[in-house]
Amino acid sequence: WGFLGHRTVAFLAEKYLTPAAAELVADATAYHPFWDISDGAIWADWEGRRKYEESGPWHYIDALDNPPERCGITWPRDCGSEDKPGCVVSAITNLTLSLTDPDFPSPLPKNETVLFLIHFLGDIAQPLHTENMSRGGNGIHVDFDGRRNSLHSVWDTDIPRKARGLHHDVRKPEEKAAAKAWAEELYALAQREEGRDEEERVRCRADAACEDVVPDCVDVGSPQACALLWAGETNCYVCDYVLSRSVVWLENNDLGGEYFEGAAPIVAGRIKRAGVRLGAWLNELAALDD
Ligand code: DCM
Ligand code: DCM
Ligand code: DCM
Ligand code: ZN
Ligand code: ZN
């Protein structure tokens, strides 16, 4: 995701934090004075990338599936083998274990570990971060409202911004305010869903081919199992929507129209899912600390 997506995930997670988790986050964002959780969420995309060059592949997993016919994450085909040592699943696994398992070597300071986790629980919900084809869509060149971009950036940035009514060259303070407002809306939506019983939630999703796994996996003791489920849930949307039309179609139609209309609710759903999940994950991590 671009900054709007990552900031929204973080502001939404913040709504759920226990006092202990809020303290864990405060310690991590004390990295810089004046940082809030959403500033911490984008550290991985600028300073984190520069400081840890090996962290590039930690933002995604290249599923060697065959969209749009067949999607799926397979371990260790897609990550964990010798030629593919690191990906978002292994990064979430190792960073989490370094906080939960006293015998696990800690490659990074705790504050940076938490900042990376806040970021990667966002990225693992972006469909094109769970797909190998054309380097996660970076090699598919498209138009969005008359502007040339990669399909990857369209999903990272253009669709979230347009969904929230932001101009493509929105300024930073405005984007942060938009993230805060979006998080408020998604929180209200999630609260309403929470109150519903299981049967009704299933009925509500009946028209969706891809479904959130209920209940979500939030066991910090088995981070790899959870991260694989999360990546698989997200990867479903690659076949279901993102690449469901041919690459030729994507390259020859402006994606700011009908394609955007179908994509916007998927993006909102993924960001809501990631924010609620991140809140739960941080709460579990903080609970172990005591
Ligand atoms: N990004 C940016 N400027 C930077 C670094 C990253 O605007 N110096 C944005 C561009 C992409 C996103 O971050 O939208 C890429 O990061 P991710 O891996 O989180 O999708
Ligand atoms: N930054 C970036 N890409 C962007 C926006 C900001 O890499 N699109 C980086 C530049 C700064 C850092 O984020 O090093 C924090 O920016 P600021 O000091 O303006 O808050
Ligand atoms: N990316 C991805 N899958 C890949 C390669 C890159 O999801 N196989 C993501 C990481 C960044 C964006 O695409 O969000 C741009 O990556 P880069 O700057 O490495 O081209
Ligand atoms: Zn991206
Ligand atoms: Zn990222």
Short mmCIF file of C-alpha atoms and ligand atoms in Angstrom, two decimals:
data_model
loop_
_atom_site.label_atom_id
_atom_site.label_comp_id
_atom_site.label_asym_id
_atom_site.label_seq_id
_atom_site.Cartn_x
_atom_site.Cartn_y
_atom_site.Cartn_z
CA TRP A 1 0.00 0.00 0.00
CA GLY A 2 0.93 3.60 -0.33
CA PHE A 3 0.91 5.88 2.67
CA LEU A 4 -2.88 6.32 2.80
CA GLY A 5 -3.43 2.56 3.08
CA HIS A 6 -0.72 1.96 5.67
CA ARG A 7 -1.78 4.94 7.78
CA THR A 8 -5.41 3.81 7.72
CA VAL A 9 -4.51 0.27 8.79
CA ALA A 10 -2.51 1.72 11.68
CA PHE A 11 -5.16 4.22 12.83
CA LEU A 12 -7.78 1.46 12.73
CA ALA A 13 -5.58 -0.90 14.77
CA GLU A 14 -5.05 1.86 17.31
CA LYS A 15 -8.78 1.77 18.13
CA TYR A 16 -8.44 -1.73 19.53
CA LEU A 17 -5.24 -1.46 21.55
CA THR A 18 -5.11 -2.48 25.19
CA PRO A 19 -3.10 -0.16 27.47
CA ALA A 20 -0.16 -2.58 27.27
CA ALA A 21 -0.26 -2.64 23.47
CA ALA A 22 -0.59 1.12 23.30
CA GLU A 23 2.58 1.29 25.38
CA LEU A 24 4.34 -1.14 23.03
CA VAL A 25 3.40 1.09 20.10
CA ALA A 26 4.37 4.26 21.98
CA ASP A 27 7.80 2.79 22.68
CA ALA A 28 8.20 1.94 18.98
CA THR A 29 7.08 5.32 17.70
CA ALA A 30 9.22 7.14 20.26
CA TYR A 31 11.77 6.52 17.51
CA HIS A 32 11.01 10.09 16.47
CA PRO A 33 9.41 12.88 18.49
CA PHE A 34 5.87 13.77 17.33
CA TRP A 35 5.25 10.44 15.60
CA ASP A 36 1.85 8.80 15.80
CA ILE A 37 1.17 5.15 14.95
CA SER A 38 0.52 5.99 11.28
CA ASP A 39 3.92 7.66 10.91
CA GLY A 40 5.42 4.51 12.41
CA ALA A 41 3.51 2.42 9.85
CA ILE A 42 5.33 3.99 6.87
CA TRP A 43 8.84 3.96 8.38
CA ALA A 44 9.44 0.59 6.66
CA ASP A 45 8.91 2.16 3.23
CA TRP A 46 11.59 4.83 3.52
CA GLU A 47 14.10 4.65 6.36
CA GLY A 48 13.50 0.95 6.93
CA ARG A 49 14.23 0.13 3.30
CA ARG A 50 17.42 2.20 3.30
CA LYS A 51 18.69 0.93 6.63
CA TYR A 52 17.95 -2.74 5.94
CA GLU A 53 18.61 -3.43 2.26
CA GLU A 54 17.62 -7.07 2.70
CA SER A 55 14.12 -5.94 3.74
CA GLY A 56 12.91 -5.35 0.14
CA PRO A 57 11.42 -8.86 -0.27
CA TRP A 58 9.84 -8.71 3.19
CA HIS A 59 7.02 -6.57 1.74
CA TYR A 60 5.49 -9.29 -0.44
CA ILE A 61 5.26 -12.99 -1.30
CA ASP A 62 5.59 -14.06 -4.93
CA ALA A 63 2.98 -16.80 -5.27
CA LEU A 64 3.89 -18.95 -8.29
CA ASP A 65 0.23 -19.62 -9.01
CA ASN A 66 -1.52 -19.18 -12.31
CA PRO A 67 -4.02 -16.32 -12.24
CA PRO A 68 -6.77 -15.90 -13.12
CA GLU A 69 -7.36 -19.66 -13.45
CA ARG A 70 -5.76 -20.80 -10.23
CA CYS A 71 -4.63 -18.86 -7.16
CA GLY A 72 -3.02 -19.99 -3.94
CA ILE A 73 -0.04 -19.65 -1.65
CA THR A 74 2.10 -22.76 -1.36
CA TRP A 75 4.89 -23.24 1.16
CA PRO A 76 7.81 -23.60 0.53
CA ARG A 77 7.22 -23.18 -3.23
CA ASP A 78 6.56 -19.46 -2.85
CA CYS A 79 9.00 -18.65 -0.04
CA GLY A 80 11.30 -20.35 2.43
CA SER A 81 13.40 -22.24 -0.10
CA GLU A 82 17.04 -21.42 -0.69
CA ASP A 83 16.51 -19.18 -3.72
CA LYS A 84 13.65 -17.35 -1.99
CA PRO A 85 14.82 -16.91 1.57
CA GLY A 86 12.63 -13.98 2.58
CA CYS A 87 9.09 -12.78 1.98
CA VAL A 88 6.28 -11.12 3.91
CA VAL A 89 5.28 -14.45 5.48
CA SER A 90 8.78 -15.26 6.75
CA ALA A 91 9.32 -11.64 7.82
CA ILE A 92 6.14 -11.60 9.92
CA THR A 93 7.08 -15.02 11.31
CA ASN A 94 10.64 -14.07 12.27
CA LEU A 95 9.82 -10.62 13.59
CA THR A 96 7.01 -12.04 15.72
CA LEU A 97 9.14 -14.92 17.04
CA SER A 98 11.87 -12.46 17.97
CA LEU A 99 9.32 -10.84 20.31
CA THR A 100 7.69 -14.02 21.63
CA ASP A 101 10.48 -16.61 21.82
CA PRO A 102 13.38 -15.84 24.16
CA ASP A 103 15.55 -18.39 22.29
CA PHE A 104 14.93 -16.81 18.89
CA PRO A 105 17.75 -14.52 17.75
CA SER A 106 16.65 -10.88 17.56
CA PRO A 107 18.04 -9.45 14.36
CA LEU A 108 16.65 -5.97 14.98
CA PRO A 109 16.01 -3.68 17.93
CA LYS A 110 12.55 -4.11 19.42
CA ASN A 111 11.23 -0.73 18.26
CA GLU A 112 12.13 -1.43 14.63
CA THR A 113 10.68 -4.93 14.91
CA VAL A 114 7.33 -3.46 15.96
CA LEU A 115 7.43 -0.81 13.20
CA PHE A 116 8.12 -3.46 10.56
CA LEU A 117 5.25 -5.63 11.87
CA ILE A 118 2.82 -2.69 11.75
CA HIS A 119 3.78 -2.21 8.10
CA PHE A 120 3.84 -5.84 6.98
CA LEU A 121 0.44 -6.71 8.45
CA GLY A 122 -0.75 -3.99 6.08
CA ASP A 123 1.12 -5.20 3.01
CA ILE A 124 0.03 -8.84 3.41
CA ALA A 125 -3.56 -7.65 2.80
CA GLN A 126 -2.72 -6.05 -0.60
CA PRO A 127 -3.62 -8.62 -3.29
CA LEU A 128 -0.70 -7.78 -5.59
CA HIS A 129 1.71 -8.21 -2.66
CA THR A 130 0.77 -11.91 -2.76
CA GLU A 131 1.35 -12.50 -6.47
CA ASN A 132 4.40 -13.28 -8.61
CA MET A 133 2.99 -12.36 -12.02
CA SER A 134 4.84 -9.39 -13.57
CA ARG A 135 6.53 -8.73 -10.21
CA GLY A 136 3.24 -8.21 -8.41
CA GLY A 137 1.82 -6.20 -11.29
CA ASN A 138 4.76 -3.77 -11.41
CA GLY A 139 5.36 -4.83 -15.02
CA ILE A 140 1.76 -4.28 -16.15
CA HIS A 141 1.43 -0.73 -17.46
CA VAL A 142 -2.03 0.77 -17.34
CA ASP A 143 -3.99 4.03 -17.38
CA PHE A 144 -5.93 5.30 -14.38
CA ASP A 145 -8.00 8.44 -14.95
CA GLY A 146 -5.77 9.33 -17.85
CA ARG A 147 -2.49 8.87 -16.00
CA ARG A 148 0.06 6.17 -16.80
CA ASN A 149 0.94 3.87 -13.91
CA SER A 150 1.74 0.28 -13.02
CA LEU A 151 -1.11 -1.99 -11.99
CA HIS A 152 0.74 -2.45 -8.71
CA SER A 153 0.73 1.27 -7.92
CA VAL A 154 -2.89 1.54 -9.00
CA TRP A 155 -3.77 -0.91 -6.19
CA ASP A 156 -1.24 0.52 -3.70
CA THR A 157 -2.22 4.14 -4.17
CA ASP A 158 -4.62 5.23 -6.94
CA ILE A 159 -7.60 3.12 -5.90
CA PRO A 160 -7.35 3.98 -2.17
CA ARG A 161 -6.97 7.69 -2.94
CA LYS A 162 -9.85 7.82 -5.39
CA ALA A 163 -12.03 5.78 -3.02
CA ARG A 164 -11.52 8.52 -0.43
CA GLY A 165 -11.94 11.40 -2.87
CA LEU A 166 -8.30 12.47 -2.80
CA HIS A 167 -6.46 14.01 -5.73
CA HIS A 168 -3.48 12.04 -7.03
CA ASP A 169 -1.06 14.72 -5.83
CA VAL A 170 -2.66 15.05 -2.39
CA ARG A 171 -0.40 16.64 0.22
CA LYS A 172 0.91 14.74 3.19
CA PRO A 173 -1.11 16.36 6.04
CA GLU A 174 -4.28 15.97 4.02
CA GLU A 175 -3.54 12.31 3.39
CA LYS A 176 -2.99 11.69 7.10
CA ALA A 177 -6.29 13.36 7.97
CA ALA A 178 -8.00 11.26 5.30
CA ALA A 179 -6.52 8.10 6.81
CA LYS A 180 -7.84 9.04 10.24
CA ALA A 181 -11.33 9.64 8.89
CA TRP A 182 -11.29 6.40 6.90
CA ALA A 183 -10.20 4.47 9.97
CA GLU A 184 -13.14 5.95 11.91
CA GLU A 185 -15.57 4.75 9.25
CA LEU A 186 -14.04 1.29 9.02
CA TYR A 187 -14.10 1.01 12.80
CA ALA A 188 -17.82 1.79 12.90
CA LEU A 189 -18.39 -0.78 10.17
CA ALA A 190 -16.36 -3.43 11.98
CA GLN A 191 -18.25 -2.76 15.23
CA ARG A 192 -21.55 -3.38 13.47
CA GLU A 193 -20.27 -6.63 11.98
CA GLU A 194 -18.93 -7.74 15.34
CA GLY A 195 -22.43 -7.61 16.80
CA ARG A 196 -23.87 -9.92 14.14
CA ASP A 197 -24.15 -13.62 14.64
CA GLU A 198 -22.18 -16.01 12.51
CA GLU A 199 -25.07 -17.12 10.31
CA GLU A 200 -25.93 -13.60 9.28
CA ARG A 201 -22.30 -12.74 8.55
CA VAL A 202 -22.08 -15.71 6.23
CA ARG A 203 -25.31 -14.66 4.51
CA CYS A 204 -23.94 -11.14 4.03
CA ARG A 205 -20.91 -12.55 2.27
CA ALA A 206 -22.87 -14.98 0.13
CA ASP A 207 -22.16 -13.10 -3.09
CA ALA A 208 -18.44 -12.87 -2.42
CA ALA A 209 -16.22 -15.52 -3.96
CA CYS A 210 -13.38 -14.64 -1.60
CA GLU A 211 -14.26 -14.73 2.08
CA ASP A 212 -12.49 -13.64 5.20
CA VAL A 213 -11.55 -16.64 7.28
CA VAL A 214 -13.69 -16.44 10.44
CA PRO A 215 -12.48 -16.20 13.13
CA ASP A 216 -9.23 -14.55 12.07
CA CYS A 217 -5.94 -16.20 12.97
CA VAL A 218 -4.33 -14.14 15.73
CA ASP A 219 -2.15 -16.65 17.56
CA VAL A 220 1.25 -15.01 18.01
CA GLY A 221 2.54 -18.41 19.10
CA SER A 222 2.09 -19.75 15.54
CA PRO A 223 2.96 -16.75 13.39
CA GLN A 224 3.80 -18.70 10.25
CA ALA A 225 0.48 -20.54 10.25
CA CYS A 226 -1.35 -17.23 10.64
CA ALA A 227 0.70 -15.37 8.02
CA LEU A 228 0.12 -18.15 5.49
CA LEU A 229 -3.64 -17.97 6.09
CA TRP A 230 -3.57 -14.18 5.76
CA ALA A 231 -1.59 -14.32 2.51
CA GLY A 232 -3.93 -16.99 1.12
CA GLU A 233 -7.02 -14.96 2.01
CA THR A 234 -5.57 -11.94 0.19
CA ASN A 235 -4.27 -13.92 -2.79
CA CYS A 236 -7.82 -15.11 -3.53
CA TYR A 237 -8.66 -11.61 -4.77
CA VAL A 238 -5.95 -11.82 -7.44
CA CYS A 239 -7.96 -14.45 -9.32
CA ASP A 240 -11.36 -13.22 -8.18
CA TYR A 241 -10.89 -9.64 -9.34
CA VAL A 242 -7.45 -8.03 -9.71
CA LEU A 243 -6.33 -10.15 -12.68
CA SER A 244 -9.69 -11.70 -13.55
CA ARG A 245 -9.71 -9.83 -16.87
CA SER A 246 -6.87 -10.42 -19.29
CA VAL A 247 -3.71 -8.36 -19.03
CA VAL A 248 -4.53 -7.08 -22.54
CA TRP A 249 -7.87 -5.78 -21.24
CA LEU A 250 -6.20 -4.13 -18.26
CA GLU A 251 -3.65 -2.47 -20.53
CA ASN A 252 -6.28 -1.17 -22.96
CA ASN A 253 -8.99 0.22 -20.68
CA ASP A 254 -8.76 3.13 -18.30
CA LEU A 255 -8.97 1.52 -14.84
CA GLY A 256 -10.46 4.63 -13.19
CA GLY A 257 -13.96 3.68 -14.33
CA GLU A 258 -15.81 0.41 -13.95
CA TYR A 259 -12.69 -1.45 -12.82
CA PHE A 260 -12.23 1.08 -10.00
CA GLU A 261 -15.88 0.71 -8.94
CA GLY A 262 -15.38 -3.03 -8.42
CA ALA A 263 -11.99 -2.60 -6.78
CA ALA A 264 -12.86 0.07 -4.22
CA PRO A 265 -14.96 -2.18 -1.93
CA ILE A 266 -12.29 -4.88 -2.07
CA VAL A 267 -9.61 -2.38 -1.04
CA ALA A 268 -11.77 -1.06 1.80
CA GLY A 269 -12.45 -4.60 2.98
CA ARG A 270 -8.77 -5.56 2.88
CA ILE A 271 -7.74 -2.45 4.80
CA LYS A 272 -10.44 -3.00 7.40
CA ARG A 273 -9.36 -6.60 7.80
CA ALA A 274 -5.70 -5.63 8.17
CA GLY A 275 -6.42 -2.92 10.76
CA VAL A 276 -8.60 -5.10 12.98
CA ARG A 277 -6.05 -7.90 12.70
CA LEU A 278 -3.10 -5.64 13.49
CA GLY A 279 -4.86 -4.44 16.64
CA ALA A 280 -5.40 -8.01 17.80
CA TRP A 281 -1.83 -9.01 16.93
CA LEU A 282 -0.30 -6.12 18.88
CA ASN A 283 -2.57 -6.88 21.84
CA GLU A 284 -1.40 -10.51 21.88
CA LEU A 285 2.24 -9.44 21.62
CA ALA A 286 1.87 -6.95 24.45
CA ALA A 287 0.08 -9.48 26.65
CA LEU A 288 3.09 -11.81 26.45
CA ASP A 289 5.35 -9.03 27.67
CA ASP A 290 3.87 -8.95 31.17
N1 DCM B 1 6.78 5.23 -1.45
C1 DCM B 1 6.97 6.55 -1.75
N2 DCM B 1 8.17 7.14 -1.54
C2 DCM B 1 9.17 6.42 -1.06
C3 DCM B 1 8.99 5.07 -0.73
C4 DCM B 1 7.77 4.50 -0.95
O1 DCM B 1 6.02 7.22 -2.19
N3 DCM B 1 10.37 6.99 -0.88
C5 DCM B 1 5.49 4.62 -1.70
C6 DCM B 1 5.33 4.21 -3.14
C7 DCM B 1 4.48 3.00 -3.07
C8 DCM B 1 4.74 2.42 -1.71
O2 DCM B 1 5.37 3.43 -0.93
O3 DCM B 1 3.11 3.35 -3.16
C9 DCM B 1 5.56 1.18 -1.87
O4 DCM B 1 5.64 0.49 -0.67
P1 DCM B 1 4.86 -0.89 -0.35
O5 DCM B 1 5.90 -1.96 -0.40
O6 DCM B 1 4.41 -0.68 1.08
O7 DCM B 1 3.70 -1.07 -1.24
N1 DCM B 2 9.12 10.31 2.67
C1 DCM B 2 9.32 9.51 1.56
N2 DCM B 2 8.40 9.49 0.57
C2 DCM B 2 7.30 10.24 0.65
C3 DCM B 2 7.07 11.06 1.78
C4 DCM B 2 8.01 11.06 2.76
O1 DCM B 2 10.33 8.83 1.50
N3 DCM B 2 6.43 10.19 -0.36
C5 DCM B 2 10.13 10.31 3.71
C6 DCM B 2 11.02 11.52 3.65
C7 DCM B 2 11.35 11.75 5.08
C8 DCM B 2 10.35 10.94 5.88
O2 DCM B 2 9.47 10.30 4.93
O3 DCM B 2 12.66 11.21 5.33
C9 DCM B 2 9.53 11.76 6.83
O4 DCM B 2 9.11 12.91 6.16
P1 DCM B 2 8.80 14.24 7.00
O5 DCM B 2 10.08 14.57 7.72
O6 DCM B 2 8.41 15.24 5.97
O7 DCM B 2 7.70 13.86 7.95
N1 DCM B 3 6.61 -5.71 -5.07
C1 DCM B 3 5.76 -6.81 -5.05
N2 DCM B 3 6.13 -7.97 -5.64
C2 DCM B 3 7.30 -8.08 -6.28
C3 DCM B 3 8.17 -6.97 -6.34
C4 DCM B 3 7.79 -5.78 -5.73
O1 DCM B 3 4.69 -6.73 -4.45
N3 DCM B 3 7.65 -9.23 -6.84
C5 DCM B 3 6.17 -4.45 -4.46
C6 DCM B 3 7.08 -3.80 -3.46
C7 DCM B 3 6.73 -2.34 -3.61
C8 DCM B 3 6.40 -2.19 -5.06
O2 DCM B 3 6.04 -3.52 -5.51
O3 DCM B 3 5.52 -2.07 -2.95
C9 DCM B 3 7.52 -1.64 -5.91
O4 DCM B 3 8.64 -2.45 -5.75
P1 DCM B 3 10.06 -2.06 -6.36
O5 DCM B 3 10.32 -0.68 -5.85
O6 DCM B 3 11.00 -3.10 -5.78
O7 DCM B 3 9.89 -2.15 -7.82
ZN ZN B 4 3.08 -2.16 -2.98
ZN ZN B 5 5.52 -2.20 2.01
#
